[in-house]
mmCIF file with all atom_site columns, C-alpha atoms in Angstrom:
data_model
loop_
_atom_site.group_PDB
_atom_site.id
_atom_site.type_symbol
_atom_site.label_atom_id
_atom_site.label_alt_id
_atom_site.label_comp_id
_atom_site.label_asym_id
_atom_site.label_entity_id
_atom_site.label_seq_id
_atom_site.pdbx_PDB_ins_code
_atom_site.Cartn_x
_atom_site.Cartn_y
_atom_site.Cartn_z
_atom_site.occupancy
_atom_site.B_iso_or_equiv
_atom_site.pdbx_formal_charge
_atom_site.auth_seq_id
_atom_site.auth_comp_id
_atom_site.auth_asym_id
_atom_site.auth_atom_id
_atom_site.pdbx_PDB_model_num
ATOM 1   C CA . UNK A 1 1   ? 81.893 -17.939 64.670  1.00 56.00 ? 1   UNK A CA 1
ATOM 2   C CA . UNK A 1 2   ? 80.363 -16.038 67.313  1.00 66.00 ? 2   UNK A CA 1
ATOM 3   C CA . UNK A 1 3   ? 76.653 -15.258 67.458  1.00 64.00 ? 3   UNK A CA 1
ATOM 4   C CA . UNK A 1 4   ? 77.472 -11.569 67.754  1.00 73.00 ? 4   UNK A CA 1
ATOM 5   C CA . UNK A 1 5   ? 79.215 -11.700 64.365  1.00 71.00 ? 5   UNK A CA 1
ATOM 6   C CA . UNK A 1 6   ? 76.708 -13.994 62.627  1.00 78.00 ? 6   UNK A CA 1
ATOM 7   C CA . UNK A 1 7   ? 73.578 -12.029 63.535  1.00 77.00 ? 7   UNK A CA 1
ATOM 8   C CA . UNK A 1 8   ? 74.695 -8.780  61.865  1.00 77.00 ? 8   UNK A CA 1
ATOM 9   C CA . UNK A 1 9   ? 75.881 -10.736 58.798  1.00 79.00 ? 9   UNK A CA 1
ATOM 10  C CA . UNK A 1 10  ? 72.475 -12.416 58.485  1.00 81.00 ? 10  UNK A CA 1
ATOM 11  C CA . UNK A 1 11  ? 70.737 -9.047  58.759  1.00 81.00 ? 11  UNK A CA 1
ATOM 12  C CA . UNK A 1 12  ? 73.156 -7.565  56.214  1.00 83.00 ? 12  UNK A CA 1
ATOM 13  C CA . UNK A 1 13  ? 72.584 -10.476 53.816  1.00 84.00 ? 13  UNK A CA 1
ATOM 14  C CA . UNK A 1 14  ? 68.806 -10.173 54.238  1.00 84.00 ? 14  UNK A CA 1
ATOM 15  C CA . UNK A 1 15  ? 69.076 -6.446  53.487  1.00 83.00 ? 15  UNK A CA 1
ATOM 16  C CA . UNK A 1 16  ? 71.164 -7.140  50.395  1.00 86.00 ? 16  UNK A CA 1
ATOM 17  C CA . UNK A 1 17  ? 68.653 -9.734  49.196  1.00 85.00 ? 17  UNK A CA 1
ATOM 18  C CA . UNK A 1 18  ? 65.841 -7.196  49.649  1.00 87.00 ? 18  UNK A CA 1
ATOM 19  C CA . UNK A 1 19  ? 67.797 -4.595  47.677  1.00 87.00 ? 19  UNK A CA 1
ATOM 20  C CA . UNK A 1 20  ? 68.440 -7.114  44.882  1.00 87.00 ? 20  UNK A CA 1
ATOM 21  C CA . UNK A 1 21  ? 64.746 -8.083  44.681  1.00 87.00 ? 21  UNK A CA 1
ATOM 22  C CA . UNK A 1 22  ? 63.627 -4.431  44.675  1.00 88.00 ? 22  UNK A CA 1
ATOM 23  C CA . UNK A 1 23  ? 66.203 -3.552  42.031  1.00 89.00 ? 23  UNK A CA 1
ATOM 24  C CA . UNK A 1 24  ? 65.115 -6.490  39.852  1.00 89.00 ? 24  UNK A CA 1
ATOM 25  C CA . UNK A 1 25  ? 61.466 -5.439  40.265  1.00 88.00 ? 25  UNK A CA 1
ATOM 26  C CA . UNK A 1 26  ? 62.327 -1.853  39.256  1.00 89.00 ? 26  UNK A CA 1
ATOM 27  C CA . UNK A 1 27  ? 64.282 -3.071  36.236  1.00 89.00 ? 27  UNK A CA 1
ATOM 28  C CA . UNK A 1 28  ? 61.355 -5.310  35.278  1.00 90.00 ? 28  UNK A CA 1
ATOM 29  C CA . UNK A 1 29  ? 58.979 -2.326  35.514  1.00 90.00 ? 29  UNK A CA 1
ATOM 30  C CA . UNK A 1 30  ? 61.313 -0.183  33.419  1.00 90.00 ? 30  UNK A CA 1
ATOM 31  C CA . UNK A 1 31  ? 61.666 -2.993  30.894  1.00 89.00 ? 31  UNK A CA 1
ATOM 32  C CA . UNK A 1 32  ? 57.884 -3.383  30.691  1.00 90.00 ? 32  UNK A CA 1
ATOM 33  C CA . UNK A 1 33  ? 57.492 0.375   30.178  1.00 91.00 ? 33  UNK A CA 1
ATOM 34  C CA . UNK A 1 34  ? 60.123 0.309   27.445  1.00 90.00 ? 34  UNK A CA 1
ATOM 35  C CA . UNK A 1 35  ? 58.364 -2.599  25.690  1.00 92.00 ? 35  UNK A CA 1
ATOM 36  C CA . UNK A 1 36  ? 55.003 -0.813  25.921  1.00 92.00 ? 36  UNK A CA 1
ATOM 37  C CA . UNK A 1 37  ? 56.552 2.382   24.538  1.00 91.00 ? 37  UNK A CA 1
ATOM 38  C CA . UNK A 1 38  ? 58.125 0.434   21.657  1.00 92.00 ? 38  UNK A CA 1
ATOM 39  C CA . UNK A 1 39  ? 54.795 -1.249  20.922  1.00 91.00 ? 39  UNK A CA 1
ATOM 40  C CA . UNK A 1 40  ? 52.984 2.114   20.954  1.00 92.00 ? 40  UNK A CA 1
ATOM 41  C CA . UNK A 1 41  ? 55.614 3.613   18.663  1.00 91.00 ? 41  UNK A CA 1
ATOM 42  C CA . UNK A 1 42  ? 55.285 0.692   16.243  1.00 91.00 ? 42  UNK A CA 1
ATOM 43  C CA . UNK A 1 43  ? 51.494 1.097   16.258  1.00 91.00 ? 43  UNK A CA 1
ATOM 44  C CA . UNK A 1 44  ? 51.859 4.835   15.564  1.00 91.00 ? 44  UNK A CA 1
ATOM 45  C CA . UNK A 1 45  ? 54.214 4.102   12.668  1.00 90.00 ? 45  UNK A CA 1
ATOM 46  C CA . UNK A 1 46  ? 51.761 1.565   11.202  1.00 88.00 ? 46  UNK A CA 1
ATOM 47  C CA . UNK A 1 47  ? 48.917 4.066   11.575  1.00 89.00 ? 47  UNK A CA 1
ATOM 48  C CA . UNK A 1 48  ? 50.988 6.815   9.933   1.00 89.00 ? 48  UNK A CA 1
ATOM 49  C CA . UNK A 1 49  ? 51.907 4.504   7.056   1.00 87.00 ? 49  UNK A CA 1
ATOM 50  C CA . UNK A 1 50  ? 48.287 3.432   6.592   1.00 88.00 ? 50  UNK A CA 1
ATOM 51  C CA . UNK A 1 51  ? 47.071 7.027   6.721   1.00 89.00 ? 51  UNK A CA 1
ATOM 52  C CA . UNK A 1 52  ? 49.666 8.079   4.159   1.00 88.00 ? 52  UNK A CA 1
ATOM 53  C CA . UNK A 1 53  ? 48.598 5.242   1.831   1.00 88.00 ? 53  UNK A CA 1
ATOM 54  C CA . UNK A 1 54  ? 44.905 6.116   2.272   1.00 89.00 ? 54  UNK A CA 1
ATOM 55  C CA . UNK A 1 55  ? 45.649 9.776   1.588   1.00 89.00 ? 55  UNK A CA 1
ATOM 56  C CA . UNK A 1 56  ? 47.528 8.889   -1.579  1.00 88.00 ? 56  UNK A CA 1
ATOM 57  C CA . UNK A 1 57  ? 44.678 6.609   -2.714  1.00 89.00 ? 57  UNK A CA 1
ATOM 58  C CA . UNK A 1 58  ? 42.110 9.349   -2.046  1.00 89.00 ? 58  UNK A CA 1
ATOM 59  C CA . UNK A 1 59  ? 44.087 11.934  -4.032  1.00 88.00 ? 59  UNK A CA 1
ATOM 60  C CA . UNK A 1 60  ? 44.475 9.445   -6.893  1.00 90.00 ? 60  UNK A CA 1
ATOM 61  C CA . UNK A 1 61  ? 40.706 8.820   -6.906  1.00 89.00 ? 61  UNK A CA 1
ATOM 62  C CA . UNK A 1 62  ? 40.030 12.571  -6.840  1.00 85.00 ? 62  UNK A CA 1
ATOM 63  C CA . UNK A 1 63  ? 42.397 13.117  -9.765  1.00 88.00 ? 63  UNK A CA 1
ATOM 64  C CA . UNK A 1 64  ? 40.713 10.306  -11.704 1.00 90.00 ? 64  UNK A CA 1
ATOM 65  C CA . UNK A 1 65  ? 37.258 11.780  -11.027 1.00 86.00 ? 65  UNK A CA 1
ATOM 66  C CA . UNK A 1 66  ? 38.487 15.183  -12.185 1.00 84.00 ? 66  UNK A CA 1
ATOM 67  C CA . UNK A 1 67  ? 39.603 13.649  -15.477 1.00 89.00 ? 67  UNK A CA 1
ATOM 68  C CA . UNK A 1 68  ? 36.277 11.836  -15.841 1.00 89.00 ? 68  UNK A CA 1
ATOM 69  C CA . UNK A 1 69  ? 34.292 15.025  -15.164 1.00 86.00 ? 69  UNK A CA 1
ATOM 70  C CA . UNK A 1 70  ? 36.451 17.005  -17.587 1.00 88.00 ? 70  UNK A CA 1
ATOM 71  C CA . UNK A 1 71  ? 35.789 14.412  -20.293 1.00 89.00 ? 71  UNK A CA 1
ATOM 72  C CA . UNK A 1 72  ? 32.011 14.880  -19.987 1.00 86.00 ? 72  UNK A CA 1
ATOM 73  C CA . UNK A 1 73  ? 30.501 17.164  -22.632 1.00 83.00 ? 73  UNK A CA 1
ATOM 74  C CA . UNK A 1 74  ? 27.923 18.469  -20.157 1.00 79.00 ? 74  UNK A CA 1
ATOM 75  C CA . UNK A 1 75  ? 28.683 21.073  -17.524 1.00 79.00 ? 75  UNK A CA 1
ATOM 76  C CA . UNK A 1 76  ? 29.082 19.596  -14.050 1.00 81.00 ? 76  UNK A CA 1
ATOM 77  C CA . UNK A 1 77  ? 29.643 21.547  -10.834 1.00 80.00 ? 77  UNK A CA 1
ATOM 78  C CA . UNK A 1 78  ? 29.410 20.851  -7.144  1.00 79.00 ? 78  UNK A CA 1
ATOM 79  C CA . UNK A 1 79  ? 28.856 22.996  -4.137  1.00 76.00 ? 79  UNK A CA 1
ATOM 80  C CA . UNK A 1 80  ? 30.895 23.356  -0.978  1.00 77.00 ? 80  UNK A CA 1
ATOM 81  C CA . UNK A 1 81  ? 29.704 23.418  2.613   1.00 77.00 ? 81  UNK A CA 1
ATOM 82  C CA . UNK A 1 82  ? 28.617 27.064  2.304   1.00 76.00 ? 82  UNK A CA 1
ATOM 83  C CA . UNK A 1 83  ? 26.634 26.235  -0.882  1.00 70.00 ? 83  UNK A CA 1
ATOM 84  C CA . UNK A 1 84  ? 29.120 28.130  -3.044  1.00 77.00 ? 84  UNK A CA 1
ATOM 85  C CA . UNK A 1 85  ? 30.308 26.498  -6.267  1.00 79.00 ? 85  UNK A CA 1
ATOM 86  C CA . UNK A 1 86  ? 33.363 24.629  -5.044  1.00 81.00 ? 86  UNK A CA 1
ATOM 87  C CA . UNK A 1 87  ? 34.442 23.014  -8.297  1.00 82.00 ? 87  UNK A CA 1
ATOM 88  C CA . UNK A 1 88  ? 33.457 22.306  -11.866 1.00 84.00 ? 88  UNK A CA 1
ATOM 89  C CA . UNK A 1 89  ? 34.501 20.536  -15.036 1.00 85.00 ? 89  UNK A CA 1
ATOM 90  C CA . UNK A 1 90  ? 35.885 22.066  -18.234 1.00 84.00 ? 90  UNK A CA 1
ATOM 91  C CA . UNK A 1 91  ? 32.445 22.188  -19.954 1.00 82.00 ? 91  UNK A CA 1
ATOM 92  C CA . UNK A 1 92  ? 31.152 24.454  -17.169 1.00 80.00 ? 92  UNK A CA 1
ATOM 93  C CA . UNK A 1 93  ? 33.105 27.357  -18.659 1.00 76.00 ? 93  UNK A CA 1
ATOM 94  C CA . UNK A 1 94  ? 31.025 27.100  -21.853 1.00 72.00 ? 94  UNK A CA 1
ATOM 95  C CA . UNK A 1 95  ? 27.776 27.990  -20.066 1.00 67.00 ? 95  UNK A CA 1
ATOM 96  C CA . UNK A 1 96  ? 27.923 31.663  -20.804 1.00 58.00 ? 96  UNK A CA 1
ATOM 97  C CA . UNK A 1 97  ? 29.565 34.976  -19.974 1.00 54.00 ? 97  UNK A CA 1
ATOM 98  C CA . UNK A 1 98  ? 31.596 35.373  -16.816 1.00 49.00 ? 98  UNK A CA 1
ATOM 99  C CA . UNK A 1 99  ? 30.073 37.026  -13.781 1.00 50.00 ? 99  UNK A CA 1
ATOM 100 C CA . UNK A 1 100 ? 31.198 40.435  -12.508 1.00 48.00 ? 100 UNK A CA 1
ATOM 101 C CA . UNK A 1 101 ? 34.070 39.164  -10.377 1.00 50.00 ? 101 UNK A CA 1
ATOM 102 C CA . UNK A 1 102 ? 35.348 36.762  -13.061 1.00 47.00 ? 102 UNK A CA 1
ATOM 103 C CA . UNK A 1 103 ? 34.633 33.748  -10.861 1.00 50.00 ? 103 UNK A CA 1
ATOM 104 C CA . UNK A 1 104 ? 32.680 31.716  -13.408 1.00 51.00 ? 104 UNK A CA 1
ATOM 105 C CA . UNK A 1 105 ? 29.790 31.801  -15.814 1.00 51.00 ? 105 UNK A CA 1
ATOM 106 C CA . UNK A 1 106 ? 26.771 33.876  -14.898 1.00 50.00 ? 106 UNK A CA 1
ATOM 107 C CA . UNK A 1 107 ? 24.120 31.188  -14.596 1.00 53.00 ? 107 UNK A CA 1
ATOM 108 C CA . UNK A 1 108 ? 21.089 33.162  -13.545 1.00 56.00 ? 108 UNK A CA 1
ATOM 109 C CA . UNK A 1 109 ? 19.733 36.061  -11.587 1.00 59.00 ? 109 UNK A CA 1
ATOM 110 C CA . UNK A 1 110 ? 20.307 36.294  -7.844  1.00 64.00 ? 110 UNK A CA 1
ATOM 111 C CA . UNK A 1 111 ? 16.808 34.894  -7.220  1.00 65.00 ? 111 UNK A CA 1
ATOM 112 C CA . UNK A 1 112 ? 17.515 31.781  -9.289  1.00 68.00 ? 112 UNK A CA 1
ATOM 113 C CA . UNK A 1 113 ? 20.888 31.354  -7.615  1.00 68.00 ? 113 UNK A CA 1
ATOM 114 C CA . UNK A 1 114 ? 19.131 31.535  -4.234  1.00 74.00 ? 114 UNK A CA 1
ATOM 115 C CA . UNK A 1 115 ? 16.684 28.843  -5.393  1.00 75.00 ? 115 UNK A CA 1
ATOM 116 C CA . UNK A 1 116 ? 19.580 26.654  -6.559  1.00 74.00 ? 116 UNK A CA 1
ATOM 117 C CA . UNK A 1 117 ? 21.323 27.028  -3.207  1.00 77.00 ? 117 UNK A CA 1
ATOM 118 C CA . UNK A 1 118 ? 18.074 26.160  -1.404  1.00 81.00 ? 118 UNK A CA 1
ATOM 119 C CA . UNK A 1 119 ? 17.806 23.038  -3.581  1.00 80.00 ? 119 UNK A CA 1
ATOM 120 C CA . UNK A 1 120 ? 21.385 22.118  -2.658  1.00 79.00 ? 120 UNK A CA 1
ATOM 121 C CA . UNK A 1 121 ? 20.679 22.639  1.071   1.00 82.00 ? 121 UNK A CA 1
ATOM 122 C CA . UNK A 1 122 ? 17.535 20.472  0.879   1.00 83.00 ? 122 UNK A CA 1
ATOM 123 C CA . UNK A 1 123 ? 19.436 17.730  -0.934  1.00 83.00 ? 123 UNK A CA 1
ATOM 124 C CA . UNK A 1 124 ? 22.224 17.843  1.665   1.00 82.00 ? 124 UNK A CA 1
ATOM 125 C CA . UNK A 1 125 ? 19.763 17.823  4.593   1.00 86.00 ? 125 UNK A CA 1
ATOM 126 C CA . UNK A 1 126 ? 17.751 14.932  3.162   1.00 86.00 ? 126 UNK A CA 1
ATOM 127 C CA . UNK A 1 127 ? 20.853 13.006  2.201   1.00 82.00 ? 127 UNK A CA 1
ATOM 128 C CA . UNK A 1 128 ? 19.657 12.260  -1.322  1.00 83.00 ? 128 UNK A CA 1
ATOM 129 C CA . UNK A 1 129 ? 19.826 14.035  -4.690  1.00 80.00 ? 129 UNK A CA 1
ATOM 130 C CA . UNK A 1 130 ? 17.049 16.378  -5.794  1.00 78.00 ? 130 UNK A CA 1
ATOM 131 C CA . UNK A 1 131 ? 16.386 17.391  -9.416  1.00 80.00 ? 131 UNK A CA 1
ATOM 132 C CA . UNK A 1 132 ? 15.362 20.612  -11.015 1.00 78.00 ? 132 UNK A CA 1
ATOM 133 C CA . UNK A 1 133 ? 15.305 21.836  -14.640 1.00 80.00 ? 133 UNK A CA 1
ATOM 134 C CA . UNK A 1 134 ? 16.870 25.129  -15.696 1.00 75.00 ? 134 UNK A CA 1
ATOM 135 C CA . UNK A 1 135 ? 16.964 26.929  -19.024 1.00 74.00 ? 135 UNK A CA 1
ATOM 136 C CA . UNK A 1 136 ? 20.457 28.297  -19.690 1.00 70.00 ? 136 UNK A CA 1
ATOM 137 C CA . UNK A 1 137 ? 22.095 29.961  -22.669 1.00 69.00 ? 137 UNK A CA 1
ATOM 138 C CA . UNK A 1 138 ? 25.271 28.270  -23.899 1.00 66.00 ? 138 UNK A CA 1
ATOM 139 C CA . UNK A 1 139 ? 27.095 29.395  -27.035 1.00 67.00 ? 139 UNK A CA 1
ATOM 140 C CA . UNK A 1 140 ? 24.121 31.583  -27.896 1.00 70.00 ? 140 UNK A CA 1
ATOM 141 C CA . UNK A 1 141 ? 21.619 28.677  -27.744 1.00 73.00 ? 141 UNK A CA 1
ATOM 142 C CA . UNK A 1 142 ? 19.017 28.233  -25.029 1.00 75.00 ? 142 UNK A CA 1
ATOM 143 C CA . UNK A 1 143 ? 19.131 24.754  -23.552 1.00 75.00 ? 143 UNK A CA 1
ATOM 144 C CA . UNK A 1 144 ? 17.349 23.032  -20.707 1.00 78.00 ? 144 UNK A CA 1
ATOM 145 C CA . UNK A 1 145 ? 19.624 21.459  -18.113 1.00 74.00 ? 145 UNK A CA 1
ATOM 146 C CA . UNK A 1 146 ? 18.587 19.143  -15.349 1.00 76.00 ? 146 UNK A CA 1
ATOM 147 C CA . UNK A 1 147 ? 20.239 20.250  -12.109 1.00 71.00 ? 147 UNK A CA 1
ATOM 148 C CA . UNK A 1 148 ? 20.786 17.421  -9.663  1.00 69.00 ? 148 UNK A CA 1
#
Protein backbone atom coordinates (compact mmCIF):
# COMPACT_ATOMS: atom_id res chain seq x y z
CA UNK A 1 0.00 0.00 0.00
CA UNK A 2 0.96 3.40 -0.66
CA UNK A 3 1.98 5.86 2.05
CA UNK A 4 -0.65 8.28 0.80
CA UNK A 5 -3.36 5.70 1.54
CA UNK A 6 -1.91 4.43 4.83
CA UNK A 7 -1.44 7.83 6.48
CA UNK A 8 -5.12 8.84 6.26
CA UNK A 9 -6.17 5.36 7.46
CA UNK A 10 -3.90 5.66 10.50
CA UNK A 11 -5.32 9.09 11.29
CA UNK A 12 -8.86 7.76 10.80
CA UNK A 13 -8.16 4.77 13.07
CA UNK A 14 -6.62 7.05 15.71
CA UNK A 15 -9.72 9.27 15.53
CA UNK A 16 -11.99 6.25 15.89
CA UNK A 17 -10.00 5.02 18.89
CA UNK A 18 -10.33 8.46 20.50
CA UNK A 19 -14.09 8.45 19.89
CA UNK A 20 -14.38 4.96 21.41
CA UNK A 21 -12.40 5.97 24.52
CA UNK A 22 -14.44 9.17 24.97
CA UNK A 23 -17.69 7.28 24.49
CA UNK A 24 -16.64 4.62 27.03
CA UNK A 25 -15.66 7.37 29.49
CA UNK A 26 -19.05 9.08 29.02
CA UNK A 27 -20.88 5.78 29.50
CA UNK A 28 -18.81 5.13 32.64
CA UNK A 29 -19.75 8.57 33.99
CA UNK A 30 -23.42 7.98 33.22
CA UNK A 31 -23.23 4.55 34.83
CA UNK A 32 -21.61 6.02 37.94
CA UNK A 33 -24.32 8.70 38.12
CA UNK A 34 -27.01 6.05 37.77
CA UNK A 35 -25.45 3.96 40.56
CA UNK A 36 -25.19 7.01 42.82
CA UNK A 37 -28.83 7.91 42.10
CA UNK A 38 -29.92 4.34 42.88
CA UNK A 39 -27.94 4.40 46.12
CA UNK A 40 -29.48 7.75 47.12
CA UNK A 41 -32.95 6.45 46.31
CA UNK A 42 -32.36 3.32 48.40
CA UNK A 43 -31.14 5.48 51.29
CA UNK A 44 -34.24 7.69 51.00
CA UNK A 45 -36.47 4.61 51.04
CA UNK A 46 -34.71 3.26 54.15
CA UNK A 47 -35.05 6.65 55.84
CA UNK A 48 -38.75 6.85 54.92
CA UNK A 49 -39.34 3.33 56.24
CA UNK A 50 -37.49 4.10 59.47
CA UNK A 51 -39.36 7.38 59.92
CA UNK A 52 -42.69 5.64 59.36
CA UNK A 53 -41.80 2.98 61.96
CA UNK A 54 -40.67 5.64 64.46
CA UNK A 55 -43.86 7.61 63.87
CA UNK A 56 -45.97 4.52 64.47
CA UNK A 57 -44.02 3.71 67.65
CA UNK A 58 -44.45 7.29 68.92
CA UNK A 59 -48.21 7.24 68.30
CA UNK A 60 -48.47 3.87 70.05
CA UNK A 61 -46.57 5.25 73.07
CA UNK A 62 -48.80 8.34 73.12
CA UNK A 63 -51.92 6.18 73.01
CA UNK A 64 -50.57 4.03 75.85
CA UNK A 65 -49.79 7.12 77.95
CA UNK A 66 -53.30 8.43 77.31
CA UNK A 67 -54.75 5.19 78.65
CA UNK A 68 -52.45 5.32 81.67
CA UNK A 69 -53.40 8.94 82.43
CA UNK A 70 -57.10 8.16 82.01
CA UNK A 71 -56.77 5.30 84.50
CA UNK A 72 -55.42 7.64 87.19
CA UNK A 73 -58.02 8.77 89.73
CA UNK A 74 -56.34 12.17 90.06
CA UNK A 75 -56.76 14.95 87.54
CA UNK A 76 -53.75 15.35 85.26
CA UNK A 77 -53.29 18.04 82.62
CA UNK A 78 -50.42 19.42 80.60
CA UNK A 79 -49.78 22.70 78.93
CA UNK A 80 -48.85 23.48 75.35
CA UNK A 81 -46.19 25.84 74.06
CA UNK A 82 -48.42 28.87 74.67
CA UNK A 83 -49.07 27.71 78.27
CA UNK A 84 -52.67 26.83 77.45
CA UNK A 85 -54.04 23.51 78.70
CA UNK A 86 -53.22 21.24 75.79
CA UNK A 87 -54.58 17.98 77.14
CA UNK A 88 -55.94 16.23 80.19
CA UNK A 89 -57.13 12.91 81.54
CA UNK A 90 -60.70 11.81 82.26
CA UNK A 91 -60.51 12.76 85.98
CA UNK A 92 -59.79 16.38 85.01
CA UNK A 93 -63.45 16.81 84.06
CA UNK A 94 -64.45 16.11 87.68
CA UNK A 95 -62.67 19.21 89.01
CA UNK A 96 -65.67 21.45 88.92
CA UNK A 97 -68.03 23.46 86.74
CA UNK A 98 -67.13 24.27 83.17
CA UNK A 99 -65.76 27.68 82.29
CA UNK A 100 -67.71 30.22 80.23
CA UNK A 101 -66.65 28.91 76.83
CA UNK A 102 -67.20 25.25 77.77
CA UNK A 103 -63.51 24.46 77.32
CA UNK A 104 -62.96 22.72 80.65
CA UNK A 105 -63.38 23.04 84.37
CA UNK A 106 -63.03 26.47 85.91
CA UNK A 107 -59.98 25.95 88.11
CA UNK A 108 -59.47 29.38 89.59
CA UNK A 109 -59.68 33.09 89.10
CA UNK A 110 -57.73 34.78 86.31
CA UNK A 111 -55.02 35.78 88.82
CA UNK A 112 -54.48 32.17 89.91
CA UNK A 113 -54.47 31.01 86.30
CA UNK A 114 -51.80 33.63 85.56
CA UNK A 115 -49.74 32.31 88.50
CA UNK A 116 -50.12 28.74 87.22
CA UNK A 117 -48.97 29.77 83.75
CA UNK A 118 -45.98 31.60 85.27
CA UNK A 119 -45.13 28.41 87.18
CA UNK A 120 -45.33 26.43 83.94
CA UNK A 121 -43.08 28.95 82.13
CA UNK A 122 -40.50 28.82 84.95
CA UNK A 123 -40.53 25.02 84.90
CA UNK A 124 -40.07 24.99 81.12
CA UNK A 125 -37.27 27.59 81.23
CA UNK A 126 -35.42 25.78 84.02
CA UNK A 127 -35.93 22.40 82.42
CA UNK A 128 -37.16 20.75 85.61
CA UNK A 129 -40.52 20.34 87.35
CA UNK A 130 -41.71 22.87 89.92
CA UNK A 131 -44.39 22.20 92.55
CA UNK A 132 -47.16 24.27 93.95
CA UNK A 133 -50.23 23.45 96.09
CA UNK A 134 -53.73 24.57 95.14
CA UNK A 135 -57.06 24.23 96.91
CA UNK A 136 -59.77 23.20 94.44
CA UNK A 137 -63.39 22.18 94.80
CA UNK A 138 -64.26 18.80 93.29
CA UNK A 139 -67.70 17.22 93.67
CA UNK A 140 -68.55 19.85 96.26
CA UNK A 141 -65.50 19.04 98.45
CA UNK A 142 -62.49 21.29 98.86
CA UNK A 143 -59.26 19.41 98.27
CA UNK A 144 -55.62 20.40 98.10
CA UNK A 145 -53.83 19.39 94.91
CA UNK A 146 -50.14 19.54 94.29
CA UNK A 147 -49.51 21.09 90.87
CA UNK A 148 -46.29 19.94 89.27
